[in-house]
Amino acid sequence: MAVDYLVIVFYMAAMLAMGWWGMRRAKSKSEFLVAGRRLGPTMYSGTMAAIVLGGASTIGGVGLGYKHGLSGAWMVFAIGLGLLALSVFFSARIARLKVYTVSEMLDLRYGGRAGVISGVVMWAYTLMLAVTSTIAYATIFDVLFDMNRTLAIILGGSVVVAYSTLGGMWSITLTDMVQFVVKTIGVLLLLLPIAVVKAGGFSEMKAQLPTEYFDPLGIGGETIFTYVLIYTFGMLIGQDIWQRVFTARSDSTAKWGGTVAGTYCLVYALAGAVIGTAAKVLYPDLGSADDAFATIVKDELPMGVRGLVLAAALAAVMSTSSGALIACATVANNDIWSRLRGLTTTPGAERDEVKGNRVFILLMGLAVIGTAIALNNVVEALTVAYNLLVGGLLVPILGGLLWKRGTAQGALASVTVGGLAVIGLMATYGILANEPILYGLLSSLAVYVVVSLATRPTDEAVLAAWRERLAGRTPEPVSEEVPVSQ
């Protein structure tokens, strides 16, 4: 295992080195939070694919393939569909807004009265998303080092918190690009063909497994519908995803770069399902489907290759974890703390934007590590995150983008009722039930429409300013910026 150890140690050291390099470049709020809004198509596509394909997509995707066969691809497939929809229909308009958070977009659209409540919902989502990714470190380090779960979470989480705190989005962008390359080589080019060959090829896999393992809809129509409802729609509105859209240097970069990333996700979804199906042939009696990835890597791959593939899994986890972490910290600082503090501070008080956001990344990182140690069920934590996001924020966000008659009162009522409905229904039906997200979303939509129609339309001056921002005719404020040293 010595070579495998060296591969992982070198990889983690490289992540920290990029964090240090990013720290030297992130000299302004824009540079720190959205990489100066100047990523080109290649960097944008790679980093966008990296953030959406995390531990759940890699380890969980293989596990679903082990349990359901090729139809196990539907969870990650739904993520890819959501990213494609975001890129084609919304990303250009989102990029032109020149904001930092989803709540800022809601304030612009509805007149400055939706920020704190929507920020709390988005903060809860990004926190739980970061927690689910951090929990996954335990699986990887257990295979490689036979490491205690708590120690594994602290080790992996500390590396991510360190490079994210140092350089913000520039560090995360650089590390995500490396992680994208490592994932592509490790999962698509190495693990996928090796797993199929070890299982005897597709003909042997079909001979060994039931027919339903090769039915594209074998996982069930209700499950597919739920995946689309949660993950496809979740991709449209998550702060972690929008914050990457804000990094694009142009409308076309956001649109076409995201389309490439979404297509990559579809390929990655099918690869994970095939790997899981091969693992079912090789290890038909695993205690847990989620052990399929670790088992096939540990037992079937040669030395060195095993380390690279585990580095690929680590890359998948780190990319999602770091993206969710900076999103969580951005929301906590800009949408919650700054607004609450603004009630008691004097107008015009200056503050160090980069330092403040750096402190919040560190604080949120410590909170994520602590929560990950306390929790154990990745699927439940991820479901809670997406239920809150979609049930509470999908309607007011898409309503603001698509329906002129939507009002601030309707948006606030929608966020409140949808979020509370989801929480109550999860307590009643169970976290993994389909009813919470379905009924929560319907209640959010009904309240949004009824309250918006029952209240005064949004002030025309607010809508006019909103249209100017959507058209890209309003420049980004420069008062918060500090010149970048050359």
CSV table of C-alpha atoms in Angstrom, one decimal:
chain,number,residue,atom,x,y,z
A,1,MET,CA,0.0,0.0,0.0
A,2,ALA,CA,3.0,2.3,0.2
A,3,VAL,CA,2.6,3.6,-3.3
A,4,ASP,CA,-1.1,4.2,-2.7
A,5,TYR,CA,-0.2,6.2,0.5
A,6,LEU,CA,2.2,8.3,-1.5
A,7,VAL,CA,-0.4,9.1,-4.1
A,8,ILE,CA,-2.9,10.3,-1.5
A,9,VAL,CA,-0.4,12.3,0.5
A,10,PHE,CA,0.9,14.0,-2.6
A,11,TYR,CA,-2.6,14.8,-3.7
A,12,MET,CA,-3.6,16.4,-0.4
A,13,ALA,CA,-0.3,18.3,-0.2
A,14,ALA,CA,-1.0,19.7,-3.7
A,15,MET,CA,-4.5,20.9,-2.5
A,16,LEU,CA,-2.9,22.8,0.3
A,17,ALA,CA,-0.3,24.3,-2.0
A,18,MET,CA,-3.0,25.6,-4.3
A,19,GLY,CA,-4.8,27.1,-1.3
A,20,TRP,CA,-1.7,29.0,-0.6
A,21,TRP,CA,-1.3,30.2,-4.2
A,22,GLY,CA,-5.0,31.3,-4.2
A,23,MET,CA,-4.5,33.3,-1.1
A,24,ARG,CA,-2.0,35.5,-2.9
A,25,ARG,CA,-4.5,36.2,-5.7
A,26,ALA,CA,-7.7,36.7,-3.7
A,27,LYS,CA,-7.3,40.4,-2.7
A,28,SER,CA,-10.9,41.6,-3.1
A,29,LYS,CA,-14.4,40.4,-2.3
A,30,SER,CA,-15.1,39.6,-5.9
A,31,GLU,CA,-11.8,37.6,-6.2
A,32,PHE,CA,-12.4,35.8,-3.0
A,33,LEU,CA,-16.0,34.8,-3.4
A,34,VAL,CA,-16.5,34.5,-7.2
A,35,ALA,CA,-12.9,34.3,-8.6
A,36,GLY,CA,-13.2,37.8,-10.1
A,37,ARG,CA,-16.0,36.7,-12.4
A,38,ARG,CA,-13.5,35.8,-15.1
A,39,LEU,CA,-13.4,32.0,-15.6
A,40,GLY,CA,-13.2,30.9,-19.2
A,41,PRO,CA,-15.1,27.9,-20.7
A,42,THR,CA,-12.5,25.2,-19.8
A,43,MET,CA,-12.1,26.2,-16.2
A,44,TYR,CA,-15.8,26.9,-15.8
A,45,SER,CA,-16.9,23.5,-17.2
A,46,GLY,CA,-14.4,21.5,-15.2
A,47,THR,CA,-15.1,23.3,-11.9
A,48,MET,CA,-18.9,23.1,-12.4
A,49,ALA,CA,-18.8,19.4,-13.1
A,50,ALA,CA,-16.5,18.9,-10.0
A,51,ILE,CA,-18.8,20.6,-7.6
A,52,VAL,CA,-22.0,18.8,-8.6
A,53,LEU,CA,-20.4,15.3,-8.7
A,54,GLY,CA,-19.4,14.7,-5.1
A,55,GLY,CA,-19.3,11.7,-2.7
A,56,ALA,CA,-23.0,11.0,-3.1
A,57,SER,CA,-22.6,10.9,-6.9
A,58,THR,CA,-19.5,8.7,-6.8
A,59,ILE,CA,-19.8,6.4,-3.8
A,60,GLY,CA,-23.6,6.6,-3.7
A,61,GLY,CA,-23.9,6.3,-7.5
A,62,VAL,CA,-21.9,3.1,-7.5
A,63,GLY,CA,-24.0,1.9,-4.6
A,64,LEU,CA,-27.3,2.5,-6.5
A,65,GLY,CA,-25.8,0.6,-9.4
A,66,TYR,CA,-25.0,-2.3,-7.1
A,67,LYS,CA,-28.6,-2.3,-5.8
A,68,HIS,CA,-30.6,-1.5,-8.9
A,69,GLY,CA,-28.3,-2.0,-11.9
A,70,LEU,CA,-28.2,0.4,-14.8
A,71,SER,CA,-31.3,2.3,-13.5
A,72,GLY,CA,-29.2,3.2,-10.5
A,73,ALA,CA,-27.9,6.0,-12.7
A,74,TRP,CA,-31.0,8.0,-12.3
A,75,MET,CA,-30.0,10.0,-9.2
A,76,VAL,CA,-26.8,11.4,-10.8
A,77,PHE,CA,-28.7,11.6,-14.2
A,78,ALA,CA,-31.2,13.9,-12.5
A,79,ILE,CA,-28.3,16.1,-11.3
A,80,GLY,CA,-27.0,16.3,-14.9
A,81,LEU,CA,-30.5,17.2,-16.2
A,82,GLY,CA,-30.8,20.0,-13.7
A,83,LEU,CA,-27.4,21.4,-14.6
A,84,LEU,CA,-28.4,21.3,-18.3
A,85,ALA,CA,-31.7,23.1,-17.6
A,86,LEU,CA,-29.9,25.8,-15.5
A,87,SER,CA,-27.3,26.4,-18.1
A,88,VAL,CA,-29.6,26.6,-21.1
A,89,PHE,CA,-32.5,28.5,-19.7
A,90,PHE,CA,-31.2,30.6,-16.7
A,91,SER,CA,-27.5,30.8,-16.4
A,92,ALA,CA,-26.9,33.8,-18.7
A,93,ARG,CA,-29.5,35.9,-16.8
A,94,ILE,CA,-28.1,34.8,-13.4
A,95,ALA,CA,-24.6,35.7,-14.4
A,96,ARG,CA,-25.6,39.2,-15.6
A,97,LEU,CA,-27.1,40.0,-12.1
A,98,LYS,CA,-23.6,40.5,-10.7
A,99,VAL,CA,-24.6,39.5,-7.2
A,100,TYR,CA,-23.0,37.1,-4.7
A,101,THR,CA,-25.9,35.1,-3.3
A,102,VAL,CA,-29.4,33.9,-4.2
A,103,SER,CA,-30.9,36.0,-1.4
A,104,GLU,CA,-29.4,39.2,-3.0
A,105,MET,CA,-31.2,38.2,-6.2
A,106,LEU,CA,-34.5,37.9,-4.3
A,107,ASP,CA,-33.9,41.3,-2.7
A,108,LEU,CA,-33.3,42.9,-6.2
A,109,ARG,CA,-36.4,41.3,-7.6
A,110,TYR,CA,-38.8,41.8,-4.7
A,111,GLY,CA,-37.5,45.1,-3.3
A,112,GLY,CA,-35.2,44.2,-0.4
A,113,ARG,CA,-37.5,42.3,1.9
A,114,ALA,CA,-36.7,38.6,1.4
A,115,GLY,CA,-33.0,38.3,2.4
A,116,VAL,CA,-32.7,37.1,5.9
A,117,ILE,CA,-35.5,34.4,5.9
A,118,SER,CA,-34.3,33.0,2.5
A,119,GLY,CA,-30.7,33.3,3.7
A,120,VAL,CA,-31.5,31.1,6.7
A,121,VAL,CA,-33.1,28.4,4.5
A,122,MET,CA,-30.2,28.5,2.1
A,123,TRP,CA,-27.7,28.4,4.9
A,124,ALA,CA,-29.3,25.3,6.3
A,125,TYR,CA,-29.1,23.6,2.9
A,126,THR,CA,-25.5,24.5,2.2
A,127,LEU,CA,-24.5,23.4,5.7
A,128,MET,CA,-26.1,20.0,5.4
A,129,LEU,CA,-24.6,19.6,1.9
A,130,ALA,CA,-21.2,20.3,3.2
A,131,VAL,CA,-21.8,17.8,6.1
A,132,THR,CA,-22.8,15.0,3.8
A,133,SER,CA,-19.6,15.4,1.8
A,134,THR,CA,-17.5,15.5,4.9
A,135,ILE,CA,-19.0,12.3,6.3
A,136,ALA,CA,-17.8,10.5,3.1
A,137,TYR,CA,-14.2,11.0,4.1
A,138,ALA,CA,-14.6,8.2,6.6
A,139,THR,CA,-15.3,5.7,3.8
A,140,ILE,CA,-12.2,6.6,1.8
A,141,PHE,CA,-9.7,6.8,4.7
A,142,ASP,CA,-11.1,3.6,6.2
A,143,VAL,CA,-10.2,1.7,3.0
A,144,LEU,CA,-6.8,3.3,2.6
A,145,PHE,CA,-5.6,3.7,6.2
A,146,ASP,CA,-8.1,1.6,8.3
A,147,MET,CA,-8.6,4.9,10.1
A,148,ASN,CA,-11.0,5.8,12.9
A,149,ARG,CA,-14.1,7.5,11.5
A,150,THR,CA,-13.8,10.6,13.6
A,151,LEU,CA,-10.1,11.0,12.8
A,152,ALA,CA,-10.8,10.5,9.0
A,153,ILE,CA,-13.5,13.3,9.1
A,154,ILE,CA,-11.2,15.7,10.9
A,155,LEU,CA,-8.3,15.0,8.5
A,156,GLY,CA,-10.2,15.3,5.3
A,157,GLY,CA,-12.3,18.2,6.6
A,158,SER,CA,-9.3,20.1,7.8
A,159,VAL,CA,-7.6,20.0,4.4
A,160,VAL,CA,-10.7,21.4,2.7
A,161,VAL,CA,-11.2,24.1,5.4
A,162,ALA,CA,-7.6,25.1,5.1
A,163,TYR,CA,-7.4,25.7,1.4
A,164,SER,CA,-10.9,27.2,1.2
A,165,THR,CA,-10.1,29.7,4.0
A,166,LEU,CA,-6.7,30.6,2.5
A,167,GLY,CA,-7.8,31.5,-1.0
A,168,GLY,CA,-11.5,31.4,-1.2
A,169,MET,CA,-13.0,30.7,-4.7
A,170,TRP,CA,-9.6,31.0,-6.4
A,171,SER,CA,-8.2,28.2,-4.4
A,172,ILE,CA,-11.4,26.2,-4.7
A,173,THR,CA,-11.4,26.7,-8.5
A,174,LEU,CA,-7.8,25.6,-8.9
A,175,THR,CA,-8.3,22.5,-6.7
A,176,ASP,CA,-11.6,21.7,-8.4
A,177,MET,CA,-10.0,21.7,-11.8
A,178,VAL,CA,-7.4,19.2,-10.6
A,179,GLN,CA,-10.1,17.2,-9.0
A,180,PHE,CA,-12.1,17.1,-12.2
A,181,VAL,CA,-9.0,15.7,-14.1
A,182,VAL,CA,-8.3,13.1,-11.3
A,183,LYS,CA,-12.0,12.0,-11.3
A,184,THR,CA,-12.1,11.6,-15.0
A,185,ILE,CA,-8.9,9.5,-15.1
A,186,GLY,CA,-9.7,7.5,-11.9
A,187,VAL,CA,-13.4,6.7,-12.4
A,188,LEU,CA,-14.1,6.9,-16.1
A,189,LEU,CA,-10.7,5.8,-17.6
A,190,LEU,CA,-9.5,3.3,-15.0
A,191,LEU,CA,-12.1,2.0,-12.6
A,192,LEU,CA,-14.9,1.6,-15.2
A,193,PRO,CA,-13.1,-0.6,-17.8
A,194,ILE,CA,-11.3,-2.6,-15.1
A,195,ALA,CA,-14.5,-3.3,-13.2
A,196,VAL,CA,-16.2,-4.5,-16.4
A,197,VAL,CA,-13.3,-6.7,-17.4
A,198,LYS,CA,-13.0,-8.2,-13.9
A,199,ALA,CA,-16.8,-9.0,-14.0
A,200,GLY,CA,-16.3,-10.9,-17.3
A,201,GLY,CA,-17.6,-8.3,-19.7
A,202,PHE,CA,-21.2,-7.2,-20.3
A,203,SER,CA,-22.3,-10.7,-21.6
A,204,GLU,CA,-21.2,-12.3,-18.4
A,205,MET,CA,-22.8,-9.6,-16.3
A,206,LYS,CA,-26.1,-10.2,-18.1
A,207,ALA,CA,-25.8,-13.9,-17.6
A,208,GLN,CA,-25.2,-13.5,-13.9
A,209,LEU,CA,-27.7,-10.9,-12.9
A,210,PRO,CA,-31.6,-10.7,-13.1
A,211,THR,CA,-33.1,-9.0,-16.2
A,212,GLU,CA,-34.3,-6.0,-14.2
A,213,TYR,CA,-30.6,-5.0,-13.6
A,214,PHE,CA,-30.5,-3.9,-17.2
A,215,ASP,CA,-33.9,-2.2,-17.4
A,216,PRO,CA,-33.4,1.6,-17.6
A,217,LEU,CA,-36.6,2.1,-15.5
A,218,GLY,CA,-36.0,-0.8,-13.1
A,219,ILE,CA,-35.6,1.5,-10.1
A,220,GLY,CA,-39.2,2.5,-10.4
A,221,GLY,CA,-41.1,5.5,-11.8
A,222,GLU,CA,-41.9,7.0,-8.4
A,223,THR,CA,-38.2,7.0,-7.4
A,224,ILE,CA,-37.2,8.6,-10.7
A,225,PHE,CA,-39.9,11.2,-10.2
A,226,THR,CA,-38.6,12.0,-6.7
A,227,TYR,CA,-35.0,12.2,-8.0
A,228,VAL,CA,-36.1,14.7,-10.7
A,229,LEU,CA,-38.2,16.7,-8.2
A,230,ILE,CA,-35.4,17.0,-5.7
A,231,TYR,CA,-32.1,17.0,-7.6
A,232,THR,CA,-33.1,18.4,-11.0
A,233,PHE,CA,-35.0,21.3,-9.5
A,234,GLY,CA,-32.4,21.6,-6.7
A,235,MET,CA,-29.7,22.3,-9.3
A,236,LEU,CA,-31.6,25.3,-10.5
A,237,ILE,CA,-31.5,27.2,-7.2
A,238,GLY,CA,-28.7,26.1,-4.9
A,239,GLN,CA,-26.3,28.8,-3.7
A,240,ASP,CA,-23.3,26.4,-4.3
A,241,ILE,CA,-24.3,26.2,-8.0
A,242,TRP,CA,-25.2,29.8,-8.5
A,243,GLN,CA,-21.9,30.9,-6.9
A,244,ARG,CA,-20.2,29.0,-9.7
A,245,VAL,CA,-22.3,30.6,-12.3
A,246,PHE,CA,-21.2,34.0,-10.9
A,247,THR,CA,-17.6,33.0,-11.7
A,248,ALA,CA,-18.2,32.9,-15.5
A,249,ARG,CA,-16.6,35.7,-17.4
A,250,SER,CA,-19.5,36.0,-20.0
A,251,ASP,CA,-23.0,34.9,-20.7
A,252,SER,CA,-21.8,32.4,-23.3
A,253,THR,CA,-19.3,30.9,-20.9
A,254,ALA,CA,-22.1,30.3,-18.3
A,255,LYS,CA,-24.4,28.8,-20.9
A,256,TRP,CA,-22.2,26.6,-23.0
A,257,GLY,CA,-19.7,25.7,-20.3
A,258,GLY,CA,-22.5,24.6,-18.1
A,259,THR,CA,-24.0,22.6,-20.9
A,260,VAL,CA,-20.7,20.7,-21.3
A,261,ALA,CA,-20.6,20.1,-17.5
A,262,GLY,CA,-24.2,18.8,-17.5
A,263,THR,CA,-23.4,16.4,-20.4
A,264,TYR,CA,-20.4,15.1,-18.5
A,265,CYS,CA,-22.7,14.4,-15.5
A,266,LEU,CA,-24.8,12.2,-17.7
A,267,VAL,CA,-21.8,10.1,-18.7
A,268,TYR,CA,-20.6,10.0,-15.1
A,269,ALA,CA,-24.0,8.7,-14.0
A,270,LEU,CA,-24.0,5.8,-16.4
A,271,ALA,CA,-20.4,5.0,-15.5
A,272,GLY,CA,-21.2,4.7,-11.8
A,273,ALA,CA,-24.2,2.5,-12.4
A,274,VAL,CA,-22.1,0.2,-14.6
A,275,ILE,CA,-19.3,-0.1,-12.0
A,276,GLY,CA,-21.9,-0.9,-9.3
A,277,THR,CA,-23.5,-3.6,-11.6
A,278,ALA,CA,-20.0,-5.1,-12.1
A,279,ALA,CA,-19.5,-5.1,-8.3
A,280,LYS,CA,-22.8,-7.0,-7.9
A,281,VAL,CA,-21.4,-9.8,-10.1
A,282,LEU,CA,-18.0,-9.9,-8.2
A,283,TYR,CA,-19.5,-9.4,-4.7
A,284,PRO,CA,-23.1,-10.5,-4.6
A,285,ASP,CA,-23.5,-10.5,-0.8
A,286,LEU,CA,-22.1,-7.2,0.5
A,287,GLY,CA,-23.7,-6.1,3.7
A,288,SER,CA,-24.3,-2.5,2.3
A,289,ALA,CA,-24.6,-1.3,-1.2
A,290,ASP,CA,-22.6,1.7,-0.3
A,291,ASP,CA,-19.6,-0.6,0.4
A,292,ALA,CA,-19.5,-1.6,-3.3
A,293,PHE,CA,-17.1,1.3,-4.4
A,294,ALA,CA,-14.6,0.7,-1.6
A,295,THR,CA,-14.7,-3.1,-2.0
A,296,ILE,CA,-14.0,-3.2,-5.7
A,297,VAL,CA,-11.3,-0.6,-5.4
A,298,LYS,CA,-9.6,-2.3,-2.6
A,299,ASP,CA,-9.7,-5.9,-4.0
A,300,GLU,CA,-9.6,-5.6,-7.7
A,301,LEU,CA,-7.2,-2.7,-8.6
A,302,PRO,CA,-3.4,-3.0,-8.8
A,303,MET,CA,-1.2,-1.0,-6.5
A,304,GLY,CA,-0.8,2.6,-7.6
A,305,VAL,CA,-4.0,2.5,-9.6
A,306,ARG,CA,-5.8,1.9,-6.4
A,307,GLY,CA,-4.3,5.0,-4.9
A,308,LEU,CA,-5.3,7.1,-7.9
A,309,VAL,CA,-8.9,5.9,-7.9
A,310,LEU,CA,-9.2,6.5,-4.2
A,311,ALA,CA,-7.7,10.0,-4.9
A,312,ALA,CA,-10.5,10.3,-7.5
A,313,ALA,CA,-13.1,9.5,-4.8
A,314,LEU,CA,-11.4,11.9,-2.5
A,315,ALA,CA,-11.5,14.6,-5.2
A,316,ALA,CA,-15.2,14.1,-5.7
A,317,VAL,CA,-15.8,14.5,-2.0
A,318,MET,CA,-13.5,17.5,-1.6
A,319,SER,CA,-14.9,19.4,-4.6
A,320,THR,CA,-18.5,19.3,-3.4
A,321,SER,CA,-17.4,19.9,0.2
A,322,SER,CA,-15.4,23.0,-0.6
A,323,GLY,CA,-18.1,24.4,-2.9
A,324,ALA,CA,-20.8,23.9,-0.2
A,325,LEU,CA,-18.5,25.3,2.5
A,326,ILE,CA,-17.8,28.6,0.7
A,327,ALA,CA,-21.5,28.9,-0.2
A,328,CYS,CA,-22.5,28.3,3.4
A,329,ALA,CA,-20.0,30.9,4.7
A,330,THR,CA,-21.0,33.4,2.0
A,331,VAL,CA,-24.7,33.1,3.0
A,332,ALA,CA,-24.0,33.2,6.7
A,333,ASN,CA,-21.8,36.4,6.4
A,334,ASN,CA,-23.5,38.3,3.6
A,335,ASP,CA,-27.2,37.3,4.0
A,336,ILE,CA,-27.6,36.8,7.7
A,337,TRP,CA,-24.8,38.2,9.9
A,338,SER,CA,-24.2,41.4,7.9
A,339,ARG,CA,-27.9,42.2,7.7
A,340,LEU,CA,-28.4,41.6,11.4
A,341,ARG,CA,-25.3,43.5,12.3
A,342,GLY,CA,-26.4,46.3,10.1
A,343,LEU,CA,-29.3,47.0,12.4
A,344,THR,CA,-26.8,48.2,15.1
A,345,THR,CA,-23.8,49.5,13.2
A,346,THR,CA,-23.4,53.0,11.8
A,347,PRO,CA,-24.0,53.5,8.1
A,348,GLY,CA,-20.9,53.5,6.0
A,349,ALA,CA,-18.7,51.7,8.5
A,350,GLU,CA,-15.8,50.1,6.7
A,351,ARG,CA,-14.8,46.5,7.1
A,352,ASP,CA,-12.3,44.1,5.5
A,353,GLU,CA,-14.5,42.1,3.2
A,354,VAL,CA,-12.0,39.4,2.5
A,355,LYS,CA,-11.0,39.0,6.1
A,356,GLY,CA,-14.6,38.8,7.2
A,357,ASN,CA,-15.5,36.1,4.6
A,358,ARG,CA,-12.3,34.2,5.5
A,359,VAL,CA,-13.3,34.1,9.1
A,360,PHE,CA,-16.7,32.8,8.3
A,361,ILE,CA,-15.3,30.0,6.1
A,362,LEU,CA,-13.2,28.9,9.1
A,363,LEU,CA,-16.1,29.1,11.5
A,364,MET,CA,-18.5,27.3,9.2
A,365,GLY,CA,-15.8,24.7,8.4
A,366,LEU,CA,-15.5,23.9,12.1
A,367,ALA,CA,-19.3,23.6,12.4
A,368,VAL,CA,-19.4,21.2,9.4
A,369,ILE,CA,-16.7,19.0,10.8
A,370,GLY,CA,-18.4,18.8,14.2
A,371,THR,CA,-21.8,18.1,12.7
A,372,ALA,CA,-20.4,15.4,10.4
A,373,ILE,CA,-18.8,13.7,13.4
A,374,ALA,CA,-22.2,13.7,15.2
A,375,LEU,CA,-24.2,12.4,12.2
A,376,ASN,CA,-23.9,9.1,10.4
A,377,ASN,CA,-26.6,8.8,7.7
A,378,VAL,CA,-25.5,10.5,4.5
A,379,VAL,CA,-28.7,9.9,2.6
A,380,GLU,CA,-30.9,11.4,5.3
A,381,ALA,CA,-28.7,14.4,5.7
A,382,LEU,CA,-28.7,15.0,1.9
A,383,THR,CA,-32.5,14.5,1.7
A,384,VAL,CA,-33.1,17.1,4.5
A,385,ALA,CA,-30.8,19.6,2.6
A,386,TYR,CA,-32.6,19.3,-0.7
A,387,ASN,CA,-36.1,19.1,0.8
A,388,LEU,CA,-35.5,22.4,2.6
A,389,LEU,CA,-34.0,24.0,-0.5
A,390,VAL,CA,-36.6,22.9,-3.0
A,391,GLY,CA,-39.6,23.1,-0.7
A,392,GLY,CA,-38.7,26.6,0.6
A,393,LEU,CA,-37.0,28.4,-2.2
A,394,LEU,CA,-37.8,26.9,-5.6
A,395,VAL,CA,-41.1,28.7,-6.1
A,396,PRO,CA,-40.1,32.3,-5.1
A,397,ILE,CA,-36.8,32.1,-7.1
A,398,LEU,CA,-38.3,30.7,-10.3
A,399,GLY,CA,-41.4,32.9,-9.7
A,400,GLY,CA,-39.2,35.9,-9.5
A,401,LEU,CA,-37.5,35.0,-12.8
A,402,LEU,CA,-40.6,34.1,-14.7
A,403,TRP,CA,-43.7,35.9,-13.3
A,404,LYS,CA,-43.9,39.6,-13.1
A,405,ARG,CA,-46.9,39.6,-10.8
A,406,GLY,CA,-45.0,37.9,-7.9
A,407,THR,CA,-44.6,40.1,-4.9
A,408,ALA,CA,-42.4,40.3,-1.8
A,409,GLN,CA,-45.2,39.3,0.5
A,410,GLY,CA,-45.9,36.3,-1.7
A,411,ALA,CA,-42.2,35.3,-1.7
A,412,LEU,CA,-41.9,35.6,2.1
A,413,ALA,CA,-45.1,33.6,2.6
A,414,SER,CA,-43.9,30.9,0.1
A,415,VAL,CA,-40.5,30.5,1.8
A,416,THR,CA,-42.1,30.3,5.3
A,417,VAL,CA,-45.0,28.0,4.5
A,418,GLY,CA,-43.0,25.7,2.2
A,419,GLY,CA,-40.1,25.4,4.6
A,420,LEU,CA,-42.3,24.7,7.6
A,421,ALA,CA,-44.5,22.3,5.6
A,422,VAL,CA,-41.4,20.3,4.6
A,423,ILE,CA,-40.1,20.1,8.1
A,424,GLY,CA,-43.5,19.1,9.5
A,425,LEU,CA,-44.1,16.5,6.8
A,426,MET,CA,-40.6,15.0,7.3
A,427,ALA,CA,-41.4,14.6,11.0
A,428,THR,CA,-44.8,13.0,10.1
A,429,TYR,CA,-43.9,10.7,7.2
A,430,GLY,CA,-40.2,10.2,7.7
A,431,ILE,CA,-37.2,12.0,6.2
A,432,LEU,CA,-36.9,9.7,3.1
A,433,ALA,CA,-40.6,9.8,2.3
A,434,ASN,CA,-41.8,11.4,-1.0
A,435,GLU,CA,-44.7,13.3,0.6
A,436,PRO,CA,-42.6,16.1,2.3
A,437,ILE,CA,-41.1,17.5,-0.9
A,438,LEU,CA,-44.2,17.0,-3.0
A,439,TYR,CA,-46.8,18.6,-0.6
A,440,GLY,CA,-44.3,21.1,0.6
A,441,LEU,CA,-43.7,22.3,-2.9
A,442,LEU,CA,-47.4,22.4,-3.7
A,443,SER,CA,-48.2,24.4,-0.6
A,444,SER,CA,-45.3,26.8,-1.4
A,445,LEU,CA,-46.7,27.4,-4.9
A,446,ALA,CA,-50.3,27.9,-3.8
A,447,VAL,CA,-49.3,30.4,-1.1
A,448,TYR,CA,-47.0,32.3,-3.5
A,449,VAL,CA,-49.7,32.7,-6.1
A,450,VAL,CA,-52.6,33.5,-3.7
A,451,VAL,CA,-50.6,36.1,-1.6
A,452,SER,CA,-49.0,37.7,-4.6
A,453,LEU,CA,-52.4,38.2,-6.3
A,454,ALA,CA,-53.9,39.5,-3.0
A,455,THR,CA,-51.2,42.2,-2.4
A,456,ARG,CA,-50.1,45.2,-4.3
A,457,PRO,CA,-47.9,44.6,-7.4
A,458,THR,CA,-44.1,45.1,-7.0
A,459,ASP,CA,-43.2,48.8,-7.4
A,460,GLU,CA,-42.5,49.6,-11.1
A,461,ALA,CA,-39.2,51.2,-10.1
A,462,VAL,CA,-38.0,48.0,-8.5
A,463,LEU,CA,-39.0,46.0,-11.6
A,464,ALA,CA,-37.3,48.5,-13.9
A,465,ALA,CA,-34.0,48.2,-11.9
A,466,TRP,CA,-34.5,44.4,-11.9
A,467,ARG,CA,-34.8,44.4,-15.7
A,468,GLU,CA,-31.7,46.6,-16.1
A,469,ARG,CA,-29.7,44.1,-14.0
A,470,LEU,CA,-31.1,41.1,-16.0
A,471,ALA,CA,-30.1,42.8,-19.2
A,472,GLY,CA,-26.5,43.3,-17.8
A,473,ARG,CA,-26.7,47.1,-18.1
A,474,THR,CA,-25.9,47.8,-14.4
A,475,PRO,CA,-22.2,47.5,-13.5
A,476,GLU,CA,-21.1,45.6,-10.4
A,477,PRO,CA,-20.6,47.9,-7.4
A,478,VAL,CA,-17.0,48.7,-6.9
A,479,SER,CA,-17.0,50.3,-3.5
A,480,GLU,CA,-16.3,47.0,-1.8
A,481,GLU,CA,-13.3,46.1,-4.0
A,482,VAL,CA,-9.7,46.4,-3.3
A,483,PRO,CA,-7.3,46.7,-6.3
A,484,VAL,CA,-5.6,43.4,-7.2
A,485,SER,CA,-1.8,43.8,-7.0
A,486,GLN,CA,-0.1,42.9,-10.2
